[in-house]
Amino acid sequence: MTRSVVLLVPGQGAQHPGMAVDLYHTHDGFRAAVDEVFALWGGEGARIRADWLGTDPEIDLDDLRRSQPLLFALGYALATALRGEGIEPVALAGHSVGEVVAAVVAGVFRLHDAAEVLAERVAQLADGPPGGMLAVAASVAEVIPYLDAEVHVGAVNAARQIMLAGPSGPLANTARRLRAAEITVRPVRTRNPFHSPVLEPYADRALPTLRRLPLAPPKVPVYSGYTGKLLTAAEATDPAFWAAQPARPVYFAGALTAAAESGRHLFVETGPGQSLTALARRHPAVTATGSRVLALLPPRAGGDAAKFTSTVAEIFATTTPTSEALLP
């Protein structure tokens, strides 16, 4: 018998104050893995940790200088803590920066290389235009008539759950049009137009660093949010594939479909909040296979350690025959 566990790693917008702080103070393995990542960033890592754990942060959590490094560190540390419990994933799927975490867990990046790329990415994108993202309860076809010229579809998370991205002014105009049409719109917690073409010249600055790094084919299957398919060896080892990600749309719905159609699994959200848990539980392909979905952390701060412990116990209680385990 084997636990056919697929990790779902969230990205920008999943962050919230106090996320995983309780777990950091109570779980030795998780704390060690988080500190390992912070140490790679030197003094900046220490400042990130202080802002995360403190009550009066120097830089707000929704600033990409805090959200992106913390989402990376927590996603990696949670996957490491699960492995410390004896739970090895058979596959991974990441959303936005969560795909970088998935790539580290799968062996595409060495941890210190991914941390270097992320630190540079944060600095490069910080020079980009201000903007944001909107979560919209509609299909791509439904929102197209309301888009401003500079606003693009940044993510397709479900058939009628997408994200729009763009500079602040045009995005606000689009939001007004959508609300006037009685389409539900909610701002995503970001101050940058992630997954918008406007970031292309800033994202391309990562290419020199990525070209000198040793990228490897994944040792564990990764379902890419950027293709909606299984990540190939050619894609995994292509510096341009990783450099372009901040400016490319995410097709997480497709990644979930591909992962779910490979068999009956236990999907486990490996990051703060439960946004991917909610998506997976409603996904037709996930429900059709009888797969289950769990979250490692609660939707809000507090009770992190208890939730992690109970979810690990539930993972061990949920087993599938080896013949049903996911194969690439």
mmCIF file with all atom_site columns, N, CA, C and O in Angstrom, residues 147-192:
data_model
loop_
_atom_site.group_PDB
_atom_site.id
_atom_site.type_symbol
_atom_site.label_atom_id
_atom_site.label_alt_id
_atom_site.label_comp_id
_atom_site.label_asym_id
_atom_site.label_entity_id
_atom_site.label_seq_id
_atom_site.pdbx_PDB_ins_code
_atom_site.Cartn_x
_atom_site.Cartn_y
_atom_site.Cartn_z
_atom_site.occupancy
_atom_site.B_iso_or_equiv
_atom_site.pdbx_formal_charge
_atom_site.auth_seq_id
_atom_site.auth_comp_id
_atom_site.auth_asym_id
_atom_site.auth_atom_id
_atom_site.pdbx_PDB_model_num
ATOM 1   N N  . LEU A 1 147 ? -12.610 43.988 -20.705 1.00 0.00 ? 147 LEU A N  1
ATOM 2   C CA . LEU A 1 147 ? -11.203 44.212 -20.429 1.00 0.00 ? 147 LEU A CA 1
ATOM 3   C C  . LEU A 1 147 ? -10.705 45.516 -21.020 1.00 0.00 ? 147 LEU A C  1
ATOM 4   O O  . LEU A 1 147 ? -10.994 45.855 -22.168 1.00 0.00 ? 147 LEU A O  1
ATOM 5   N N  . ASP A 1 148 ? -9.933  46.238 -20.234 1.00 0.00 ? 148 ASP A N  1
ATOM 6   C CA . ASP A 1 148 ? -9.182  47.373 -20.730 1.00 0.00 ? 148 ASP A CA 1
ATOM 7   C C  . ASP A 1 148 ? -8.033  46.827 -21.587 1.00 0.00 ? 148 ASP A C  1
ATOM 8   O O  . ASP A 1 148 ? -7.607  45.686 -21.421 1.00 0.00 ? 148 ASP A O  1
ATOM 9   N N  . ALA A 1 149 ? -7.506  47.645 -22.480 1.00 0.00 ? 149 ALA A N  1
ATOM 10  C CA . ALA A 1 149 ? -6.463  47.176 -23.394 1.00 0.00 ? 149 ALA A CA 1
ATOM 11  C C  . ALA A 1 149 ? -5.232  46.649 -22.673 1.00 0.00 ? 149 ALA A C  1
ATOM 12  O O  . ALA A 1 149 ? -4.527  45.771 -23.181 1.00 0.00 ? 149 ALA A O  1
ATOM 13  N N  . GLU A 1 150 ? -4.953  47.156 -21.491 1.00 0.00 ? 150 GLU A N  1
ATOM 14  C CA . GLU A 1 150 ? -3.747  46.749 -20.754 1.00 0.00 ? 150 GLU A CA 1
ATOM 15  C C  . GLU A 1 150 ? -4.026  45.674 -19.704 1.00 0.00 ? 150 GLU A C  1
ATOM 16  O O  . GLU A 1 150 ? -3.130  45.302 -18.957 1.00 0.00 ? 150 GLU A O  1
ATOM 17  N N  . VAL A 1 151 ? -5.250  45.195 -19.646 1.00 0.00 ? 151 VAL A N  1
ATOM 18  C CA . VAL A 1 151 ? -5.617  44.165 -18.676 1.00 0.00 ? 151 VAL A CA 1
ATOM 19  C C  . VAL A 1 151 ? -5.708  42.817 -19.381 1.00 0.00 ? 151 VAL A C  1
ATOM 20  O O  . VAL A 1 151 ? -6.320  42.697 -20.438 1.00 0.00 ? 151 VAL A O  1
ATOM 21  N N  . HIS A 1 152 ? -5.099  41.801 -18.770 1.00 0.00 ? 152 HIS A N  1
ATOM 22  C CA . HIS A 1 152 ? -5.034  40.479 -19.392 1.00 0.00 ? 152 HIS A CA 1
ATOM 23  C C  . HIS A 1 152 ? -5.490  39.410 -18.405 1.00 0.00 ? 152 HIS A C  1
ATOM 24  O O  . HIS A 1 152 ? -5.479  39.621 -17.191 1.00 0.00 ? 152 HIS A O  1
ATOM 25  N N  . VAL A 1 153 ? -5.868  38.269 -18.947 1.00 0.00 ? 153 VAL A N  1
ATOM 26  C CA . VAL A 1 153 ? -6.185  37.122 -18.106 1.00 0.00 ? 153 VAL A CA 1
ATOM 27  C C  . VAL A 1 153 ? -4.872  36.587 -17.544 1.00 0.00 ? 153 VAL A C  1
ATOM 28  O O  . VAL A 1 153 ? -3.990  36.148 -18.293 1.00 0.00 ? 153 VAL A O  1
ATOM 29  N N  . GLY A 1 154 ? -4.725  36.647 -16.223 1.00 0.00 ? 154 GLY A N  1
ATOM 30  C CA . GLY A 1 154 ? -3.487  36.222 -15.582 1.00 0.00 ? 154 GLY A CA 1
ATOM 31  C C  . GLY A 1 154 ? -3.520  34.797 -15.091 1.00 0.00 ? 154 GLY A C  1
ATOM 32  O O  . GLY A 1 154 ? -2.468  34.185 -14.890 1.00 0.00 ? 154 GLY A O  1
ATOM 33  N N  . ALA A 1 155 ? -4.715  34.250 -14.865 1.00 0.00 ? 155 ALA A N  1
ATOM 34  C CA . ALA A 1 155 ? -4.816  32.868 -14.392 1.00 0.00 ? 155 ALA A CA 1
ATOM 35  C C  . ALA A 1 155 ? -6.203  32.325 -14.692 1.00 0.00 ? 155 ALA A C  1
ATOM 36  O O  . ALA A 1 155 ? -7.200  33.058 -14.595 1.00 0.00 ? 155 ALA A O  1
ATOM 37  N N  . VAL A 1 156 ? -6.250  31.054 -15.040 1.00 0.00 ? 156 VAL A N  1
ATOM 38  C CA . VAL A 1 156 ? -7.509  30.332 -15.198 1.00 0.00 ? 156 VAL A CA 1
ATOM 39  C C  . VAL A 1 156 ? -7.479  29.206 -14.178 1.00 0.00 ? 156 VAL A C  1
ATOM 40  O O  . VAL A 1 156 ? -6.782  28.209 -14.359 1.00 0.00 ? 156 VAL A O  1
ATOM 41  N N  . ASN A 1 157 ? -8.194  29.396 -13.077 1.00 0.00 ? 157 ASN A N  1
ATOM 42  C CA . ASN A 1 157 ? -8.159  28.443 -11.968 1.00 0.00 ? 157 ASN A CA 1
ATOM 43  C C  . ASN A 1 157 ? -9.287  27.420 -12.010 1.00 0.00 ? 157 ASN A C  1
ATOM 44  O O  . ASN A 1 157 ? -9.188  26.348 -11.418 1.00 0.00 ? 157 ASN A O  1
ATOM 45  N N  . ALA A 1 158 ? -10.367 27.779 -12.684 1.00 0.00 ? 158 ALA A N  1
ATOM 46  C CA . ALA A 1 158 ? -11.521 26.895 -12.848 1.00 0.00 ? 158 ALA A CA 1
ATOM 47  C C  . ALA A 1 158 ? -12.323 27.434 -14.022 1.00 0.00 ? 158 ALA A C  1
ATOM 48  O O  . ALA A 1 158 ? -12.022 28.510 -14.561 1.00 0.00 ? 158 ALA A O  1
ATOM 49  N N  . ALA A 1 159 ? -13.350 26.716 -14.424 1.00 0.00 ? 159 ALA A N  1
ATOM 50  C CA . ALA A 1 159 ? -14.138 27.127 -15.589 1.00 0.00 ? 159 ALA A CA 1
ATOM 51  C C  . ALA A 1 159 ? -14.701 28.534 -15.432 1.00 0.00 ? 159 ALA A C  1
ATOM 52  O O  . ALA A 1 159 ? -14.757 29.309 -16.386 1.00 0.00 ? 159 ALA A O  1
ATOM 53  N N  . ARG A 1 160 ? -15.103 28.876 -14.212 1.00 0.00 ? 160 ARG A N  1
ATOM 54  C CA . ARG A 1 160 ? -15.656 30.214 -13.966 1.00 0.00 ? 160 ARG A CA 1
ATOM 55  C C  . ARG A 1 160 ? -14.956 30.864 -12.774 1.00 0.00 ? 160 ARG A C  1
ATOM 56  O O  . ARG A 1 160 ? -15.570 31.519 -11.956 1.00 0.00 ? 160 ARG A O  1
ATOM 57  N N  . GLN A 1 161 ? -13.659 30.700 -12.723 1.00 0.00 ? 161 GLN A N  1
ATOM 58  C CA . GLN A 1 161 ? -12.862 31.344 -11.687 1.00 0.00 ? 161 GLN A CA 1
ATOM 59  C C  . GLN A 1 161 ? -11.506 31.704 -12.280 1.00 0.00 ? 161 GLN A C  1
ATOM 60  O O  . GLN A 1 161 ? -10.637 30.848 -12.442 1.00 0.00 ? 161 GLN A O  1
ATOM 61  N N  . ILE A 1 162 ? -11.368 32.980 -12.614 1.00 0.00 ? 162 ILE A N  1
ATOM 62  C CA . ILE A 1 162 ? -10.151 33.437 -13.273 1.00 0.00 ? 162 ILE A CA 1
ATOM 63  C C  . ILE A 1 162 ? -9.563  34.620 -12.520 1.00 0.00 ? 162 ILE A C  1
ATOM 64  O O  . ILE A 1 162 ? -10.184 35.167 -11.598 1.00 0.00 ? 162 ILE A O  1
ATOM 65  N N  . MET A 1 163 ? -8.354  34.990 -12.913 1.00 0.00 ? 163 MET A N  1
ATOM 66  C CA . MET A 1 163 ? -7.715  36.187 -12.377 1.00 0.00 ? 163 MET A CA 1
ATOM 67  C C  . MET A 1 163 ? -7.319  37.090 -13.531 1.00 0.00 ? 163 MET A C  1
ATOM 68  O O  . MET A 1 163 ? -6.862  36.605 -14.568 1.00 0.00 ? 163 MET A O  1
ATOM 69  N N  . LEU A 1 164 ? -7.513  38.373 -13.336 1.00 0.00 ? 164 LEU A N  1
ATOM 70  C CA . LEU A 1 164 ? -7.082  39.372 -14.301 1.00 0.00 ? 164 LEU A CA 1
ATOM 71  C C  . LEU A 1 164 ? -5.891  40.123 -13.725 1.00 0.00 ? 164 LEU A C  1
ATOM 72  O O  . LEU A 1 164 ? -5.773  40.280 -12.505 1.00 0.00 ? 164 LEU A O  1
ATOM 73  N N  . ALA A 1 165 ? -5.012  40.608 -14.602 1.00 0.00 ? 165 ALA A N  1
ATOM 74  C CA . ALA A 1 165 ? -3.815  41.311 -14.155 1.00 0.00 ? 165 ALA A CA 1
ATOM 75  C C  . ALA A 1 165 ? -3.557  42.514 -15.044 1.00 0.00 ? 165 ALA A C  1
ATOM 76  O O  . ALA A 1 165 ? -3.832  42.482 -16.242 1.00 0.00 ? 165 ALA A O  1
ATOM 77  N N  . GLY A 1 166 ? -3.018  43.578 -14.442 1.00 0.00 ? 166 GLY A N  1
ATOM 78  C CA . GLY A 1 166 ? -2.684  44.754 -15.224 1.00 0.00 ? 166 GLY A CA 1
ATOM 79  C C  . GLY A 1 166 ? -2.273  45.916 -14.361 1.00 0.00 ? 166 GLY A C  1
ATOM 80  O O  . GLY A 1 166 ? -2.330  45.842 -13.123 1.00 0.00 ? 166 GLY A O  1
ATOM 81  N N  . PRO A 1 167 ? -1.859  47.008 -14.978 1.00 0.00 ? 167 PRO A N  1
ATOM 82  C CA . PRO A 1 167 ? -1.507  48.216 -14.241 1.00 0.00 ? 167 PRO A CA 1
ATOM 83  C C  . PRO A 1 167 ? -2.701  48.758 -13.454 1.00 0.00 ? 167 PRO A C  1
ATOM 84  O O  . PRO A 1 167 ? -3.865  48.486 -13.798 1.00 0.00 ? 167 PRO A O  1
ATOM 85  N N  . SER A 1 168 ? -2.431  49.516 -12.419 1.00 0.00 ? 168 SER A N  1
ATOM 86  C CA . SER A 1 168 ? -3.464  49.940 -11.464 1.00 0.00 ? 168 SER A CA 1
ATOM 87  C C  . SER A 1 168 ? -4.661  50.627 -12.111 1.00 0.00 ? 168 SER A C  1
ATOM 88  O O  . SER A 1 168 ? -5.817  50.249 -11.871 1.00 0.00 ? 168 SER A O  1
ATOM 89  N N  . GLY A 1 169 ? -4.419  51.668 -12.932 1.00 0.00 ? 169 GLY A N  1
ATOM 90  C CA . GLY A 1 169 ? -5.524  52.420 -13.521 1.00 0.00 ? 169 GLY A CA 1
ATOM 91  C C  . GLY A 1 169 ? -6.416  51.578 -14.413 1.00 0.00 ? 169 GLY A C  1
ATOM 92  O O  . GLY A 1 169 ? -7.631  51.510 -14.210 1.00 0.00 ? 169 GLY A O  1
ATOM 93  N N  . PRO A 1 170 ? -5.845  50.921 -15.440 1.00 0.00 ? 170 PRO A N  1
ATOM 94  C CA . PRO A 1 170 ? -6.667  50.082 -16.302 1.00 0.00 ? 170 PRO A CA 1
ATOM 95  C C  . PRO A 1 170 ? -7.374  48.960 -15.543 1.00 0.00 ? 170 PRO A C  1
ATOM 96  O O  . PRO A 1 170 ? -8.517  48.607 -15.870 1.00 0.00 ? 170 PRO A O  1
ATOM 97  N N  . LEU A 1 171 ? -6.726  48.401 -14.529 1.00 0.00 ? 171 LEU A N  1
ATOM 98  C CA . LEU A 1 171 ? -7.357  47.323 -13.762 1.00 0.00 ? 171 LEU A CA 1
ATOM 99  C C  . LEU A 1 171 ? -8.562  47.848 -12.993 1.00 0.00 ? 171 LEU A C  1
ATOM 100 O O  . LEU A 1 171 ? -9.604  47.184 -12.914 1.00 0.00 ? 171 LEU A O  1
ATOM 101 N N  . ALA A 1 172 ? -8.451  49.054 -12.443 1.00 0.00 ? 172 ALA A N  1
ATOM 102 C CA . ALA A 1 172 ? -9.581  49.657 -11.735 1.00 0.00 ? 172 ALA A CA 1
ATOM 103 C C  . ALA A 1 172 ? -10.742 49.918 -12.687 1.00 0.00 ? 172 ALA A C  1
ATOM 104 O O  . ALA A 1 172 ? -11.914 49.722 -12.328 1.00 0.00 ? 172 ALA A O  1
ATOM 105 N N  . ASN A 1 173 ? -10.439 50.355 -13.905 1.00 0.00 ? 173 ASN A N  1
ATOM 106 C CA . ASN A 1 173 ? -11.497 50.581 -14.898 1.00 0.00 ? 173 ASN A CA 1
ATOM 107 C C  . ASN A 1 173 ? -12.213 49.282 -15.237 1.00 0.00 ? 173 ASN A C  1
ATOM 108 O O  . ASN A 1 173 ? -13.452 49.236 -15.340 1.00 0.00 ? 173 ASN A O  1
ATOM 109 N N  . THR A 1 174 ? -11.446 48.209 -15.403 1.00 0.00 ? 174 THR A N  1
ATOM 110 C CA . THR A 1 174 ? -12.044 46.905 -15.698 1.00 0.00 ? 174 THR A CA 1
ATOM 111 C C  . THR A 1 174 ? -12.912 46.428 -14.547 1.00 0.00 ? 174 THR A C  1
ATOM 112 O O  . THR A 1 174 ? -14.012 45.899 -14.752 1.00 0.00 ? 174 THR A O  1
ATOM 113 N N  . ALA A 1 175 ? -12.442 46.622 -13.324 1.00 0.00 ? 175 ALA A N  1
ATOM 114 C CA . ALA A 1 175 ? -13.214 46.210 -12.145 1.00 0.00 ? 175 ALA A CA 1
ATOM 115 C C  . ALA A 1 175 ? -14.554 46.926 -12.096 1.00 0.00 ? 175 ALA A C  1
ATOM 116 O O  . ALA A 1 175 ? -15.593 46.325 -11.787 1.00 0.00 ? 175 ALA A O  1
ATOM 117 N N  . ARG A 1 176 ? -14.556 48.224 -12.419 1.00 0.00 ? 176 ARG A N  1
ATOM 118 C CA . ARG A 1 176 ? -15.814 48.991 -12.416 1.00 0.00 ? 176 ARG A CA 1
ATOM 119 C C  . ARG A 1 176 ? -16.778 48.452 -13.466 1.00 0.00 ? 176 ARG A C  1
ATOM 120 O O  . ARG A 1 176 ? -17.987 48.316 -13.197 1.00 0.00 ? 176 ARG A O  1
ATOM 121 N N  . ARG A 1 177 ? -16.286 48.145 -14.646 1.00 0.00 ? 177 ARG A N  1
ATOM 122 C CA . ARG A 1 177 ? -17.144 47.612 -15.701 1.00 0.00 ? 177 ARG A CA 1
ATOM 123 C C  . ARG A 1 177 ? -17.742 46.267 -15.297 1.00 0.00 ? 177 ARG A C  1
ATOM 124 O O  . ARG A 1 177 ? -18.924 45.989 -15.534 1.00 0.00 ? 177 ARG A O  1
ATOM 125 N N  . LEU A 1 178 ? -16.924 45.423 -14.716 1.00 0.00 ? 178 LEU A N  1
ATOM 126 C CA . LEU A 1 178 ? -17.404 44.099 -14.311 1.00 0.00 ? 178 LEU A CA 1
ATOM 127 C C  . LEU A 1 178 ? -18.455 44.205 -13.215 1.00 0.00 ? 178 LEU A C  1
ATOM 128 O O  . LEU A 1 178 ? -19.487 43.511 -13.256 1.00 0.00 ? 178 LEU A O  1
ATOM 129 N N  . ARG A 1 179 ? -18.224 45.057 -12.233 1.00 0.00 ? 179 ARG A N  1
ATOM 130 C CA . ARG A 1 179 ? -19.205 45.217 -11.153 1.00 0.00 ? 179 ARG A CA 1
ATOM 131 C C  . ARG A 1 179 ? -20.508 45.807 -11.680 1.00 0.00 ? 179 ARG A C  1
ATOM 132 O O  . ARG A 1 179 ? -21.595 45.434 -11.231 1.00 0.00 ? 179 ARG A O  1
ATOM 133 N N  . ALA A 1 180 ? -20.392 46.722 -12.641 1.00 0.00 ? 180 ALA A N  1
ATOM 134 C CA . ALA A 1 180 ? -21.595 47.301 -13.238 1.00 0.00 ? 180 ALA A CA 1
ATOM 135 C C  . ALA A 1 180 ? -22.409 46.228 -13.970 1.00 0.00 ? 180 ALA A C  1
ATOM 136 O O  . ALA A 1 180 ? -23.640 46.320 -14.060 1.00 0.00 ? 180 ALA A O  1
ATOM 137 N N  . ALA A 1 181 ? -21.717 45.207 -14.459 1.00 0.00 ? 181 ALA A N  1
ATOM 138 C CA . ALA A 1 181 ? -22.388 44.093 -15.139 1.00 0.00 ? 181 ALA A CA 1
ATOM 139 C C  . ALA A 1 181 ? -22.800 43.003 -14.151 1.00 0.00 ? 181 ALA A C  1
ATOM 140 O O  . ALA A 1 181 ? -23.227 41.920 -14.574 1.00 0.00 ? 181 ALA A O  1
ATOM 141 N N  . GLU A 1 182 ? -22.656 43.292 -12.860 1.00 0.00 ? 182 GLU A N  1
ATOM 142 C CA . GLU A 1 182 ? -23.030 42.376 -11.774 1.00 0.00 ? 182 GLU A CA 1
ATOM 143 C C  . GLU A 1 182 ? -22.221 41.073 -11.815 1.00 0.00 ? 182 GLU A C  1
ATOM 144 O O  . GLU A 1 182 ? -22.727 39.994 -11.508 1.00 0.00 ? 182 GLU A O  1
ATOM 145 N N  . ILE A 1 183 ? -20.958 41.203 -12.181 1.00 0.00 ? 183 ILE A N  1
ATOM 146 C CA . ILE A 1 183 ? -20.019 40.089 -12.132 1.00 0.00 ? 183 ILE A CA 1
ATOM 147 C C  . ILE A 1 183 ? -19.181 40.256 -10.869 1.00 0.00 ? 183 ILE A C  1
ATOM 148 O O  . ILE A 1 183 ? -18.630 41.325 -10.610 1.00 0.00 ? 183 ILE A O  1
ATOM 149 N N  . THR A 1 184 ? -19.077 39.205 -10.082 1.00 0.00 ? 184 THR A N  1
ATOM 150 C CA . THR A 1 184 ? -18.365 39.267 -8.809  1.00 0.00 ? 184 THR A CA 1
ATOM 151 C C  . THR A 1 184 ? -16.867 39.424 -9.030  1.00 0.00 ? 184 THR A C  1
ATOM 152 O O  . THR A 1 184 ? -16.241 38.653 -9.764  1.00 0.00 ? 184 THR A O  1
ATOM 153 N N  . VAL A 1 185 ? -16.305 40.432 -8.376  1.00 0.00 ? 185 VAL A N  1
ATOM 154 C CA . VAL A 1 185 ? -14.884 40.757 -8.508  1.00 0.00 ? 185 VAL A CA 1
ATOM 155 C C  . VAL A 1 185 ? -14.288 40.935 -7.114  1.00 0.00 ? 185 VAL A C  1
ATOM 156 O O  . VAL A 1 185 ? -14.904 41.569 -6.253  1.00 0.00 ? 185 VAL A O  1
ATOM 157 N N  . ARG A 1 186 ? -13.100 40.392 -6.894  1.00 0.00 ? 186 ARG A N  1
ATOM 158 C CA . ARG A 1 186 ? -12.429 40.548 -5.607  1.00 0.00 ? 186 ARG A CA 1
ATOM 159 C C  . ARG A 1 186 ? -10.942 40.821 -5.849  1.00 0.00 ? 186 ARG A C  1
ATOM 160 O O  . ARG A 1 186 ? -10.295 40.092 -6.591  1.00 0.00 ? 186 ARG A O  1
ATOM 161 N N  . PRO A 1 187 ? -10.389 41.855 -5.210  1.00 0.00 ? 187 PRO A N  1
ATOM 162 C CA . PRO A 1 187 ? -8.949  42.115 -5.373  1.00 0.00 ? 187 PRO A CA 1
ATOM 163 C C  . PRO A 1 187 ? -8.114  40.982 -4.786  1.00 0.00 ? 187 PRO A C  1
ATOM 164 O O  . PRO A 1 187 ? -8.449  40.406 -3.757  1.00 0.00 ? 187 PRO A O  1
ATOM 165 N N  . VAL A 1 188 ? -7.039  40.654 -5.465  1.00 0.00 ? 188 VAL A N  1
ATOM 166 C CA . VAL A 1 188 ? -6.073  39.671 -4.972  1.00 0.00 ? 188 VAL A CA 1
ATOM 167 C C  . VAL A 1 188 ? -5.014  40.426 -4.172  1.00 0.00 ? 188 VAL A C  1
ATOM 168 O O  . VAL A 1 188 ? -4.673  41.569 -4.489  1.00 0.00 ? 188 VAL A O  1
ATOM 169 N N  . ARG A 1 189 ? -4.473  39.779 -3.151  1.00 0.00 ? 189 ARG A N  1
ATOM 170 C CA . ARG A 1 189 ? -3.498  40.444 -2.283  1.00 0.00 ? 189 ARG A CA 1
ATOM 171 C C  . ARG A 1 189 ? -2.145  40.553 -2.981  1.00 0.00 ? 189 ARG A C  1
ATOM 172 O O  . ARG A 1 189 ? -1.255  39.734 -2.803  1.00 0.00 ? 189 ARG A O  1
ATOM 173 N N  . THR A 1 190 ? -2.016  41.574 -3.808  1.00 0.00 ? 190 THR A N  1
ATOM 174 C CA . THR A 1 190 ? -0.756  41.874 -4.479  1.00 0.00 ? 190 THR A CA 1
ATOM 175 C C  . THR A 1 190 ? -0.773  43.315 -4.946  1.00 0.00 ? 190 THR A C  1
ATOM 176 O O  . THR A 1 190 ? -1.847  43.880 -5.191  1.00 0.00 ? 190 THR A O  1
ATOM 177 N N  . ARG A 1 191 ? 0.403   43.884 -5.081  1.00 0.00 ? 191 ARG A N  1
ATOM 178 C CA . ARG A 1 191 ? 0.538   45.252 -5.603  1.00 0.00 ? 191 ARG A CA 1
ATOM 179 C C  . ARG A 1 191 ? 1.266   45.257 -6.935  1.00 0.00 ? 191 ARG A C  1
ATOM 180 O O  . ARG A 1 191 ? 1.733   46.299 -7.385  1.00 0.00 ? 191 ARG A O  1
ATOM 181 N N  . ASN A 1 192 ? 1.354   44.086 -7.532  1.00 0.00 ? 192 ASN A N  1
ATOM 182 C CA . ASN A 1 192 ? 2.061   43.949 -8.804  1.00 0.00 ? 192 ASN A CA 1
ATOM 183 C C  . ASN A 1 192 ? 1.189   43.194 -9.799  1.00 0.00 ? 192 ASN A C  1
ATOM 184 O O  . ASN A 1 192 ? 0.425   42.318 -9.414  1.00 0.00 ? 192 ASN A O  1
#
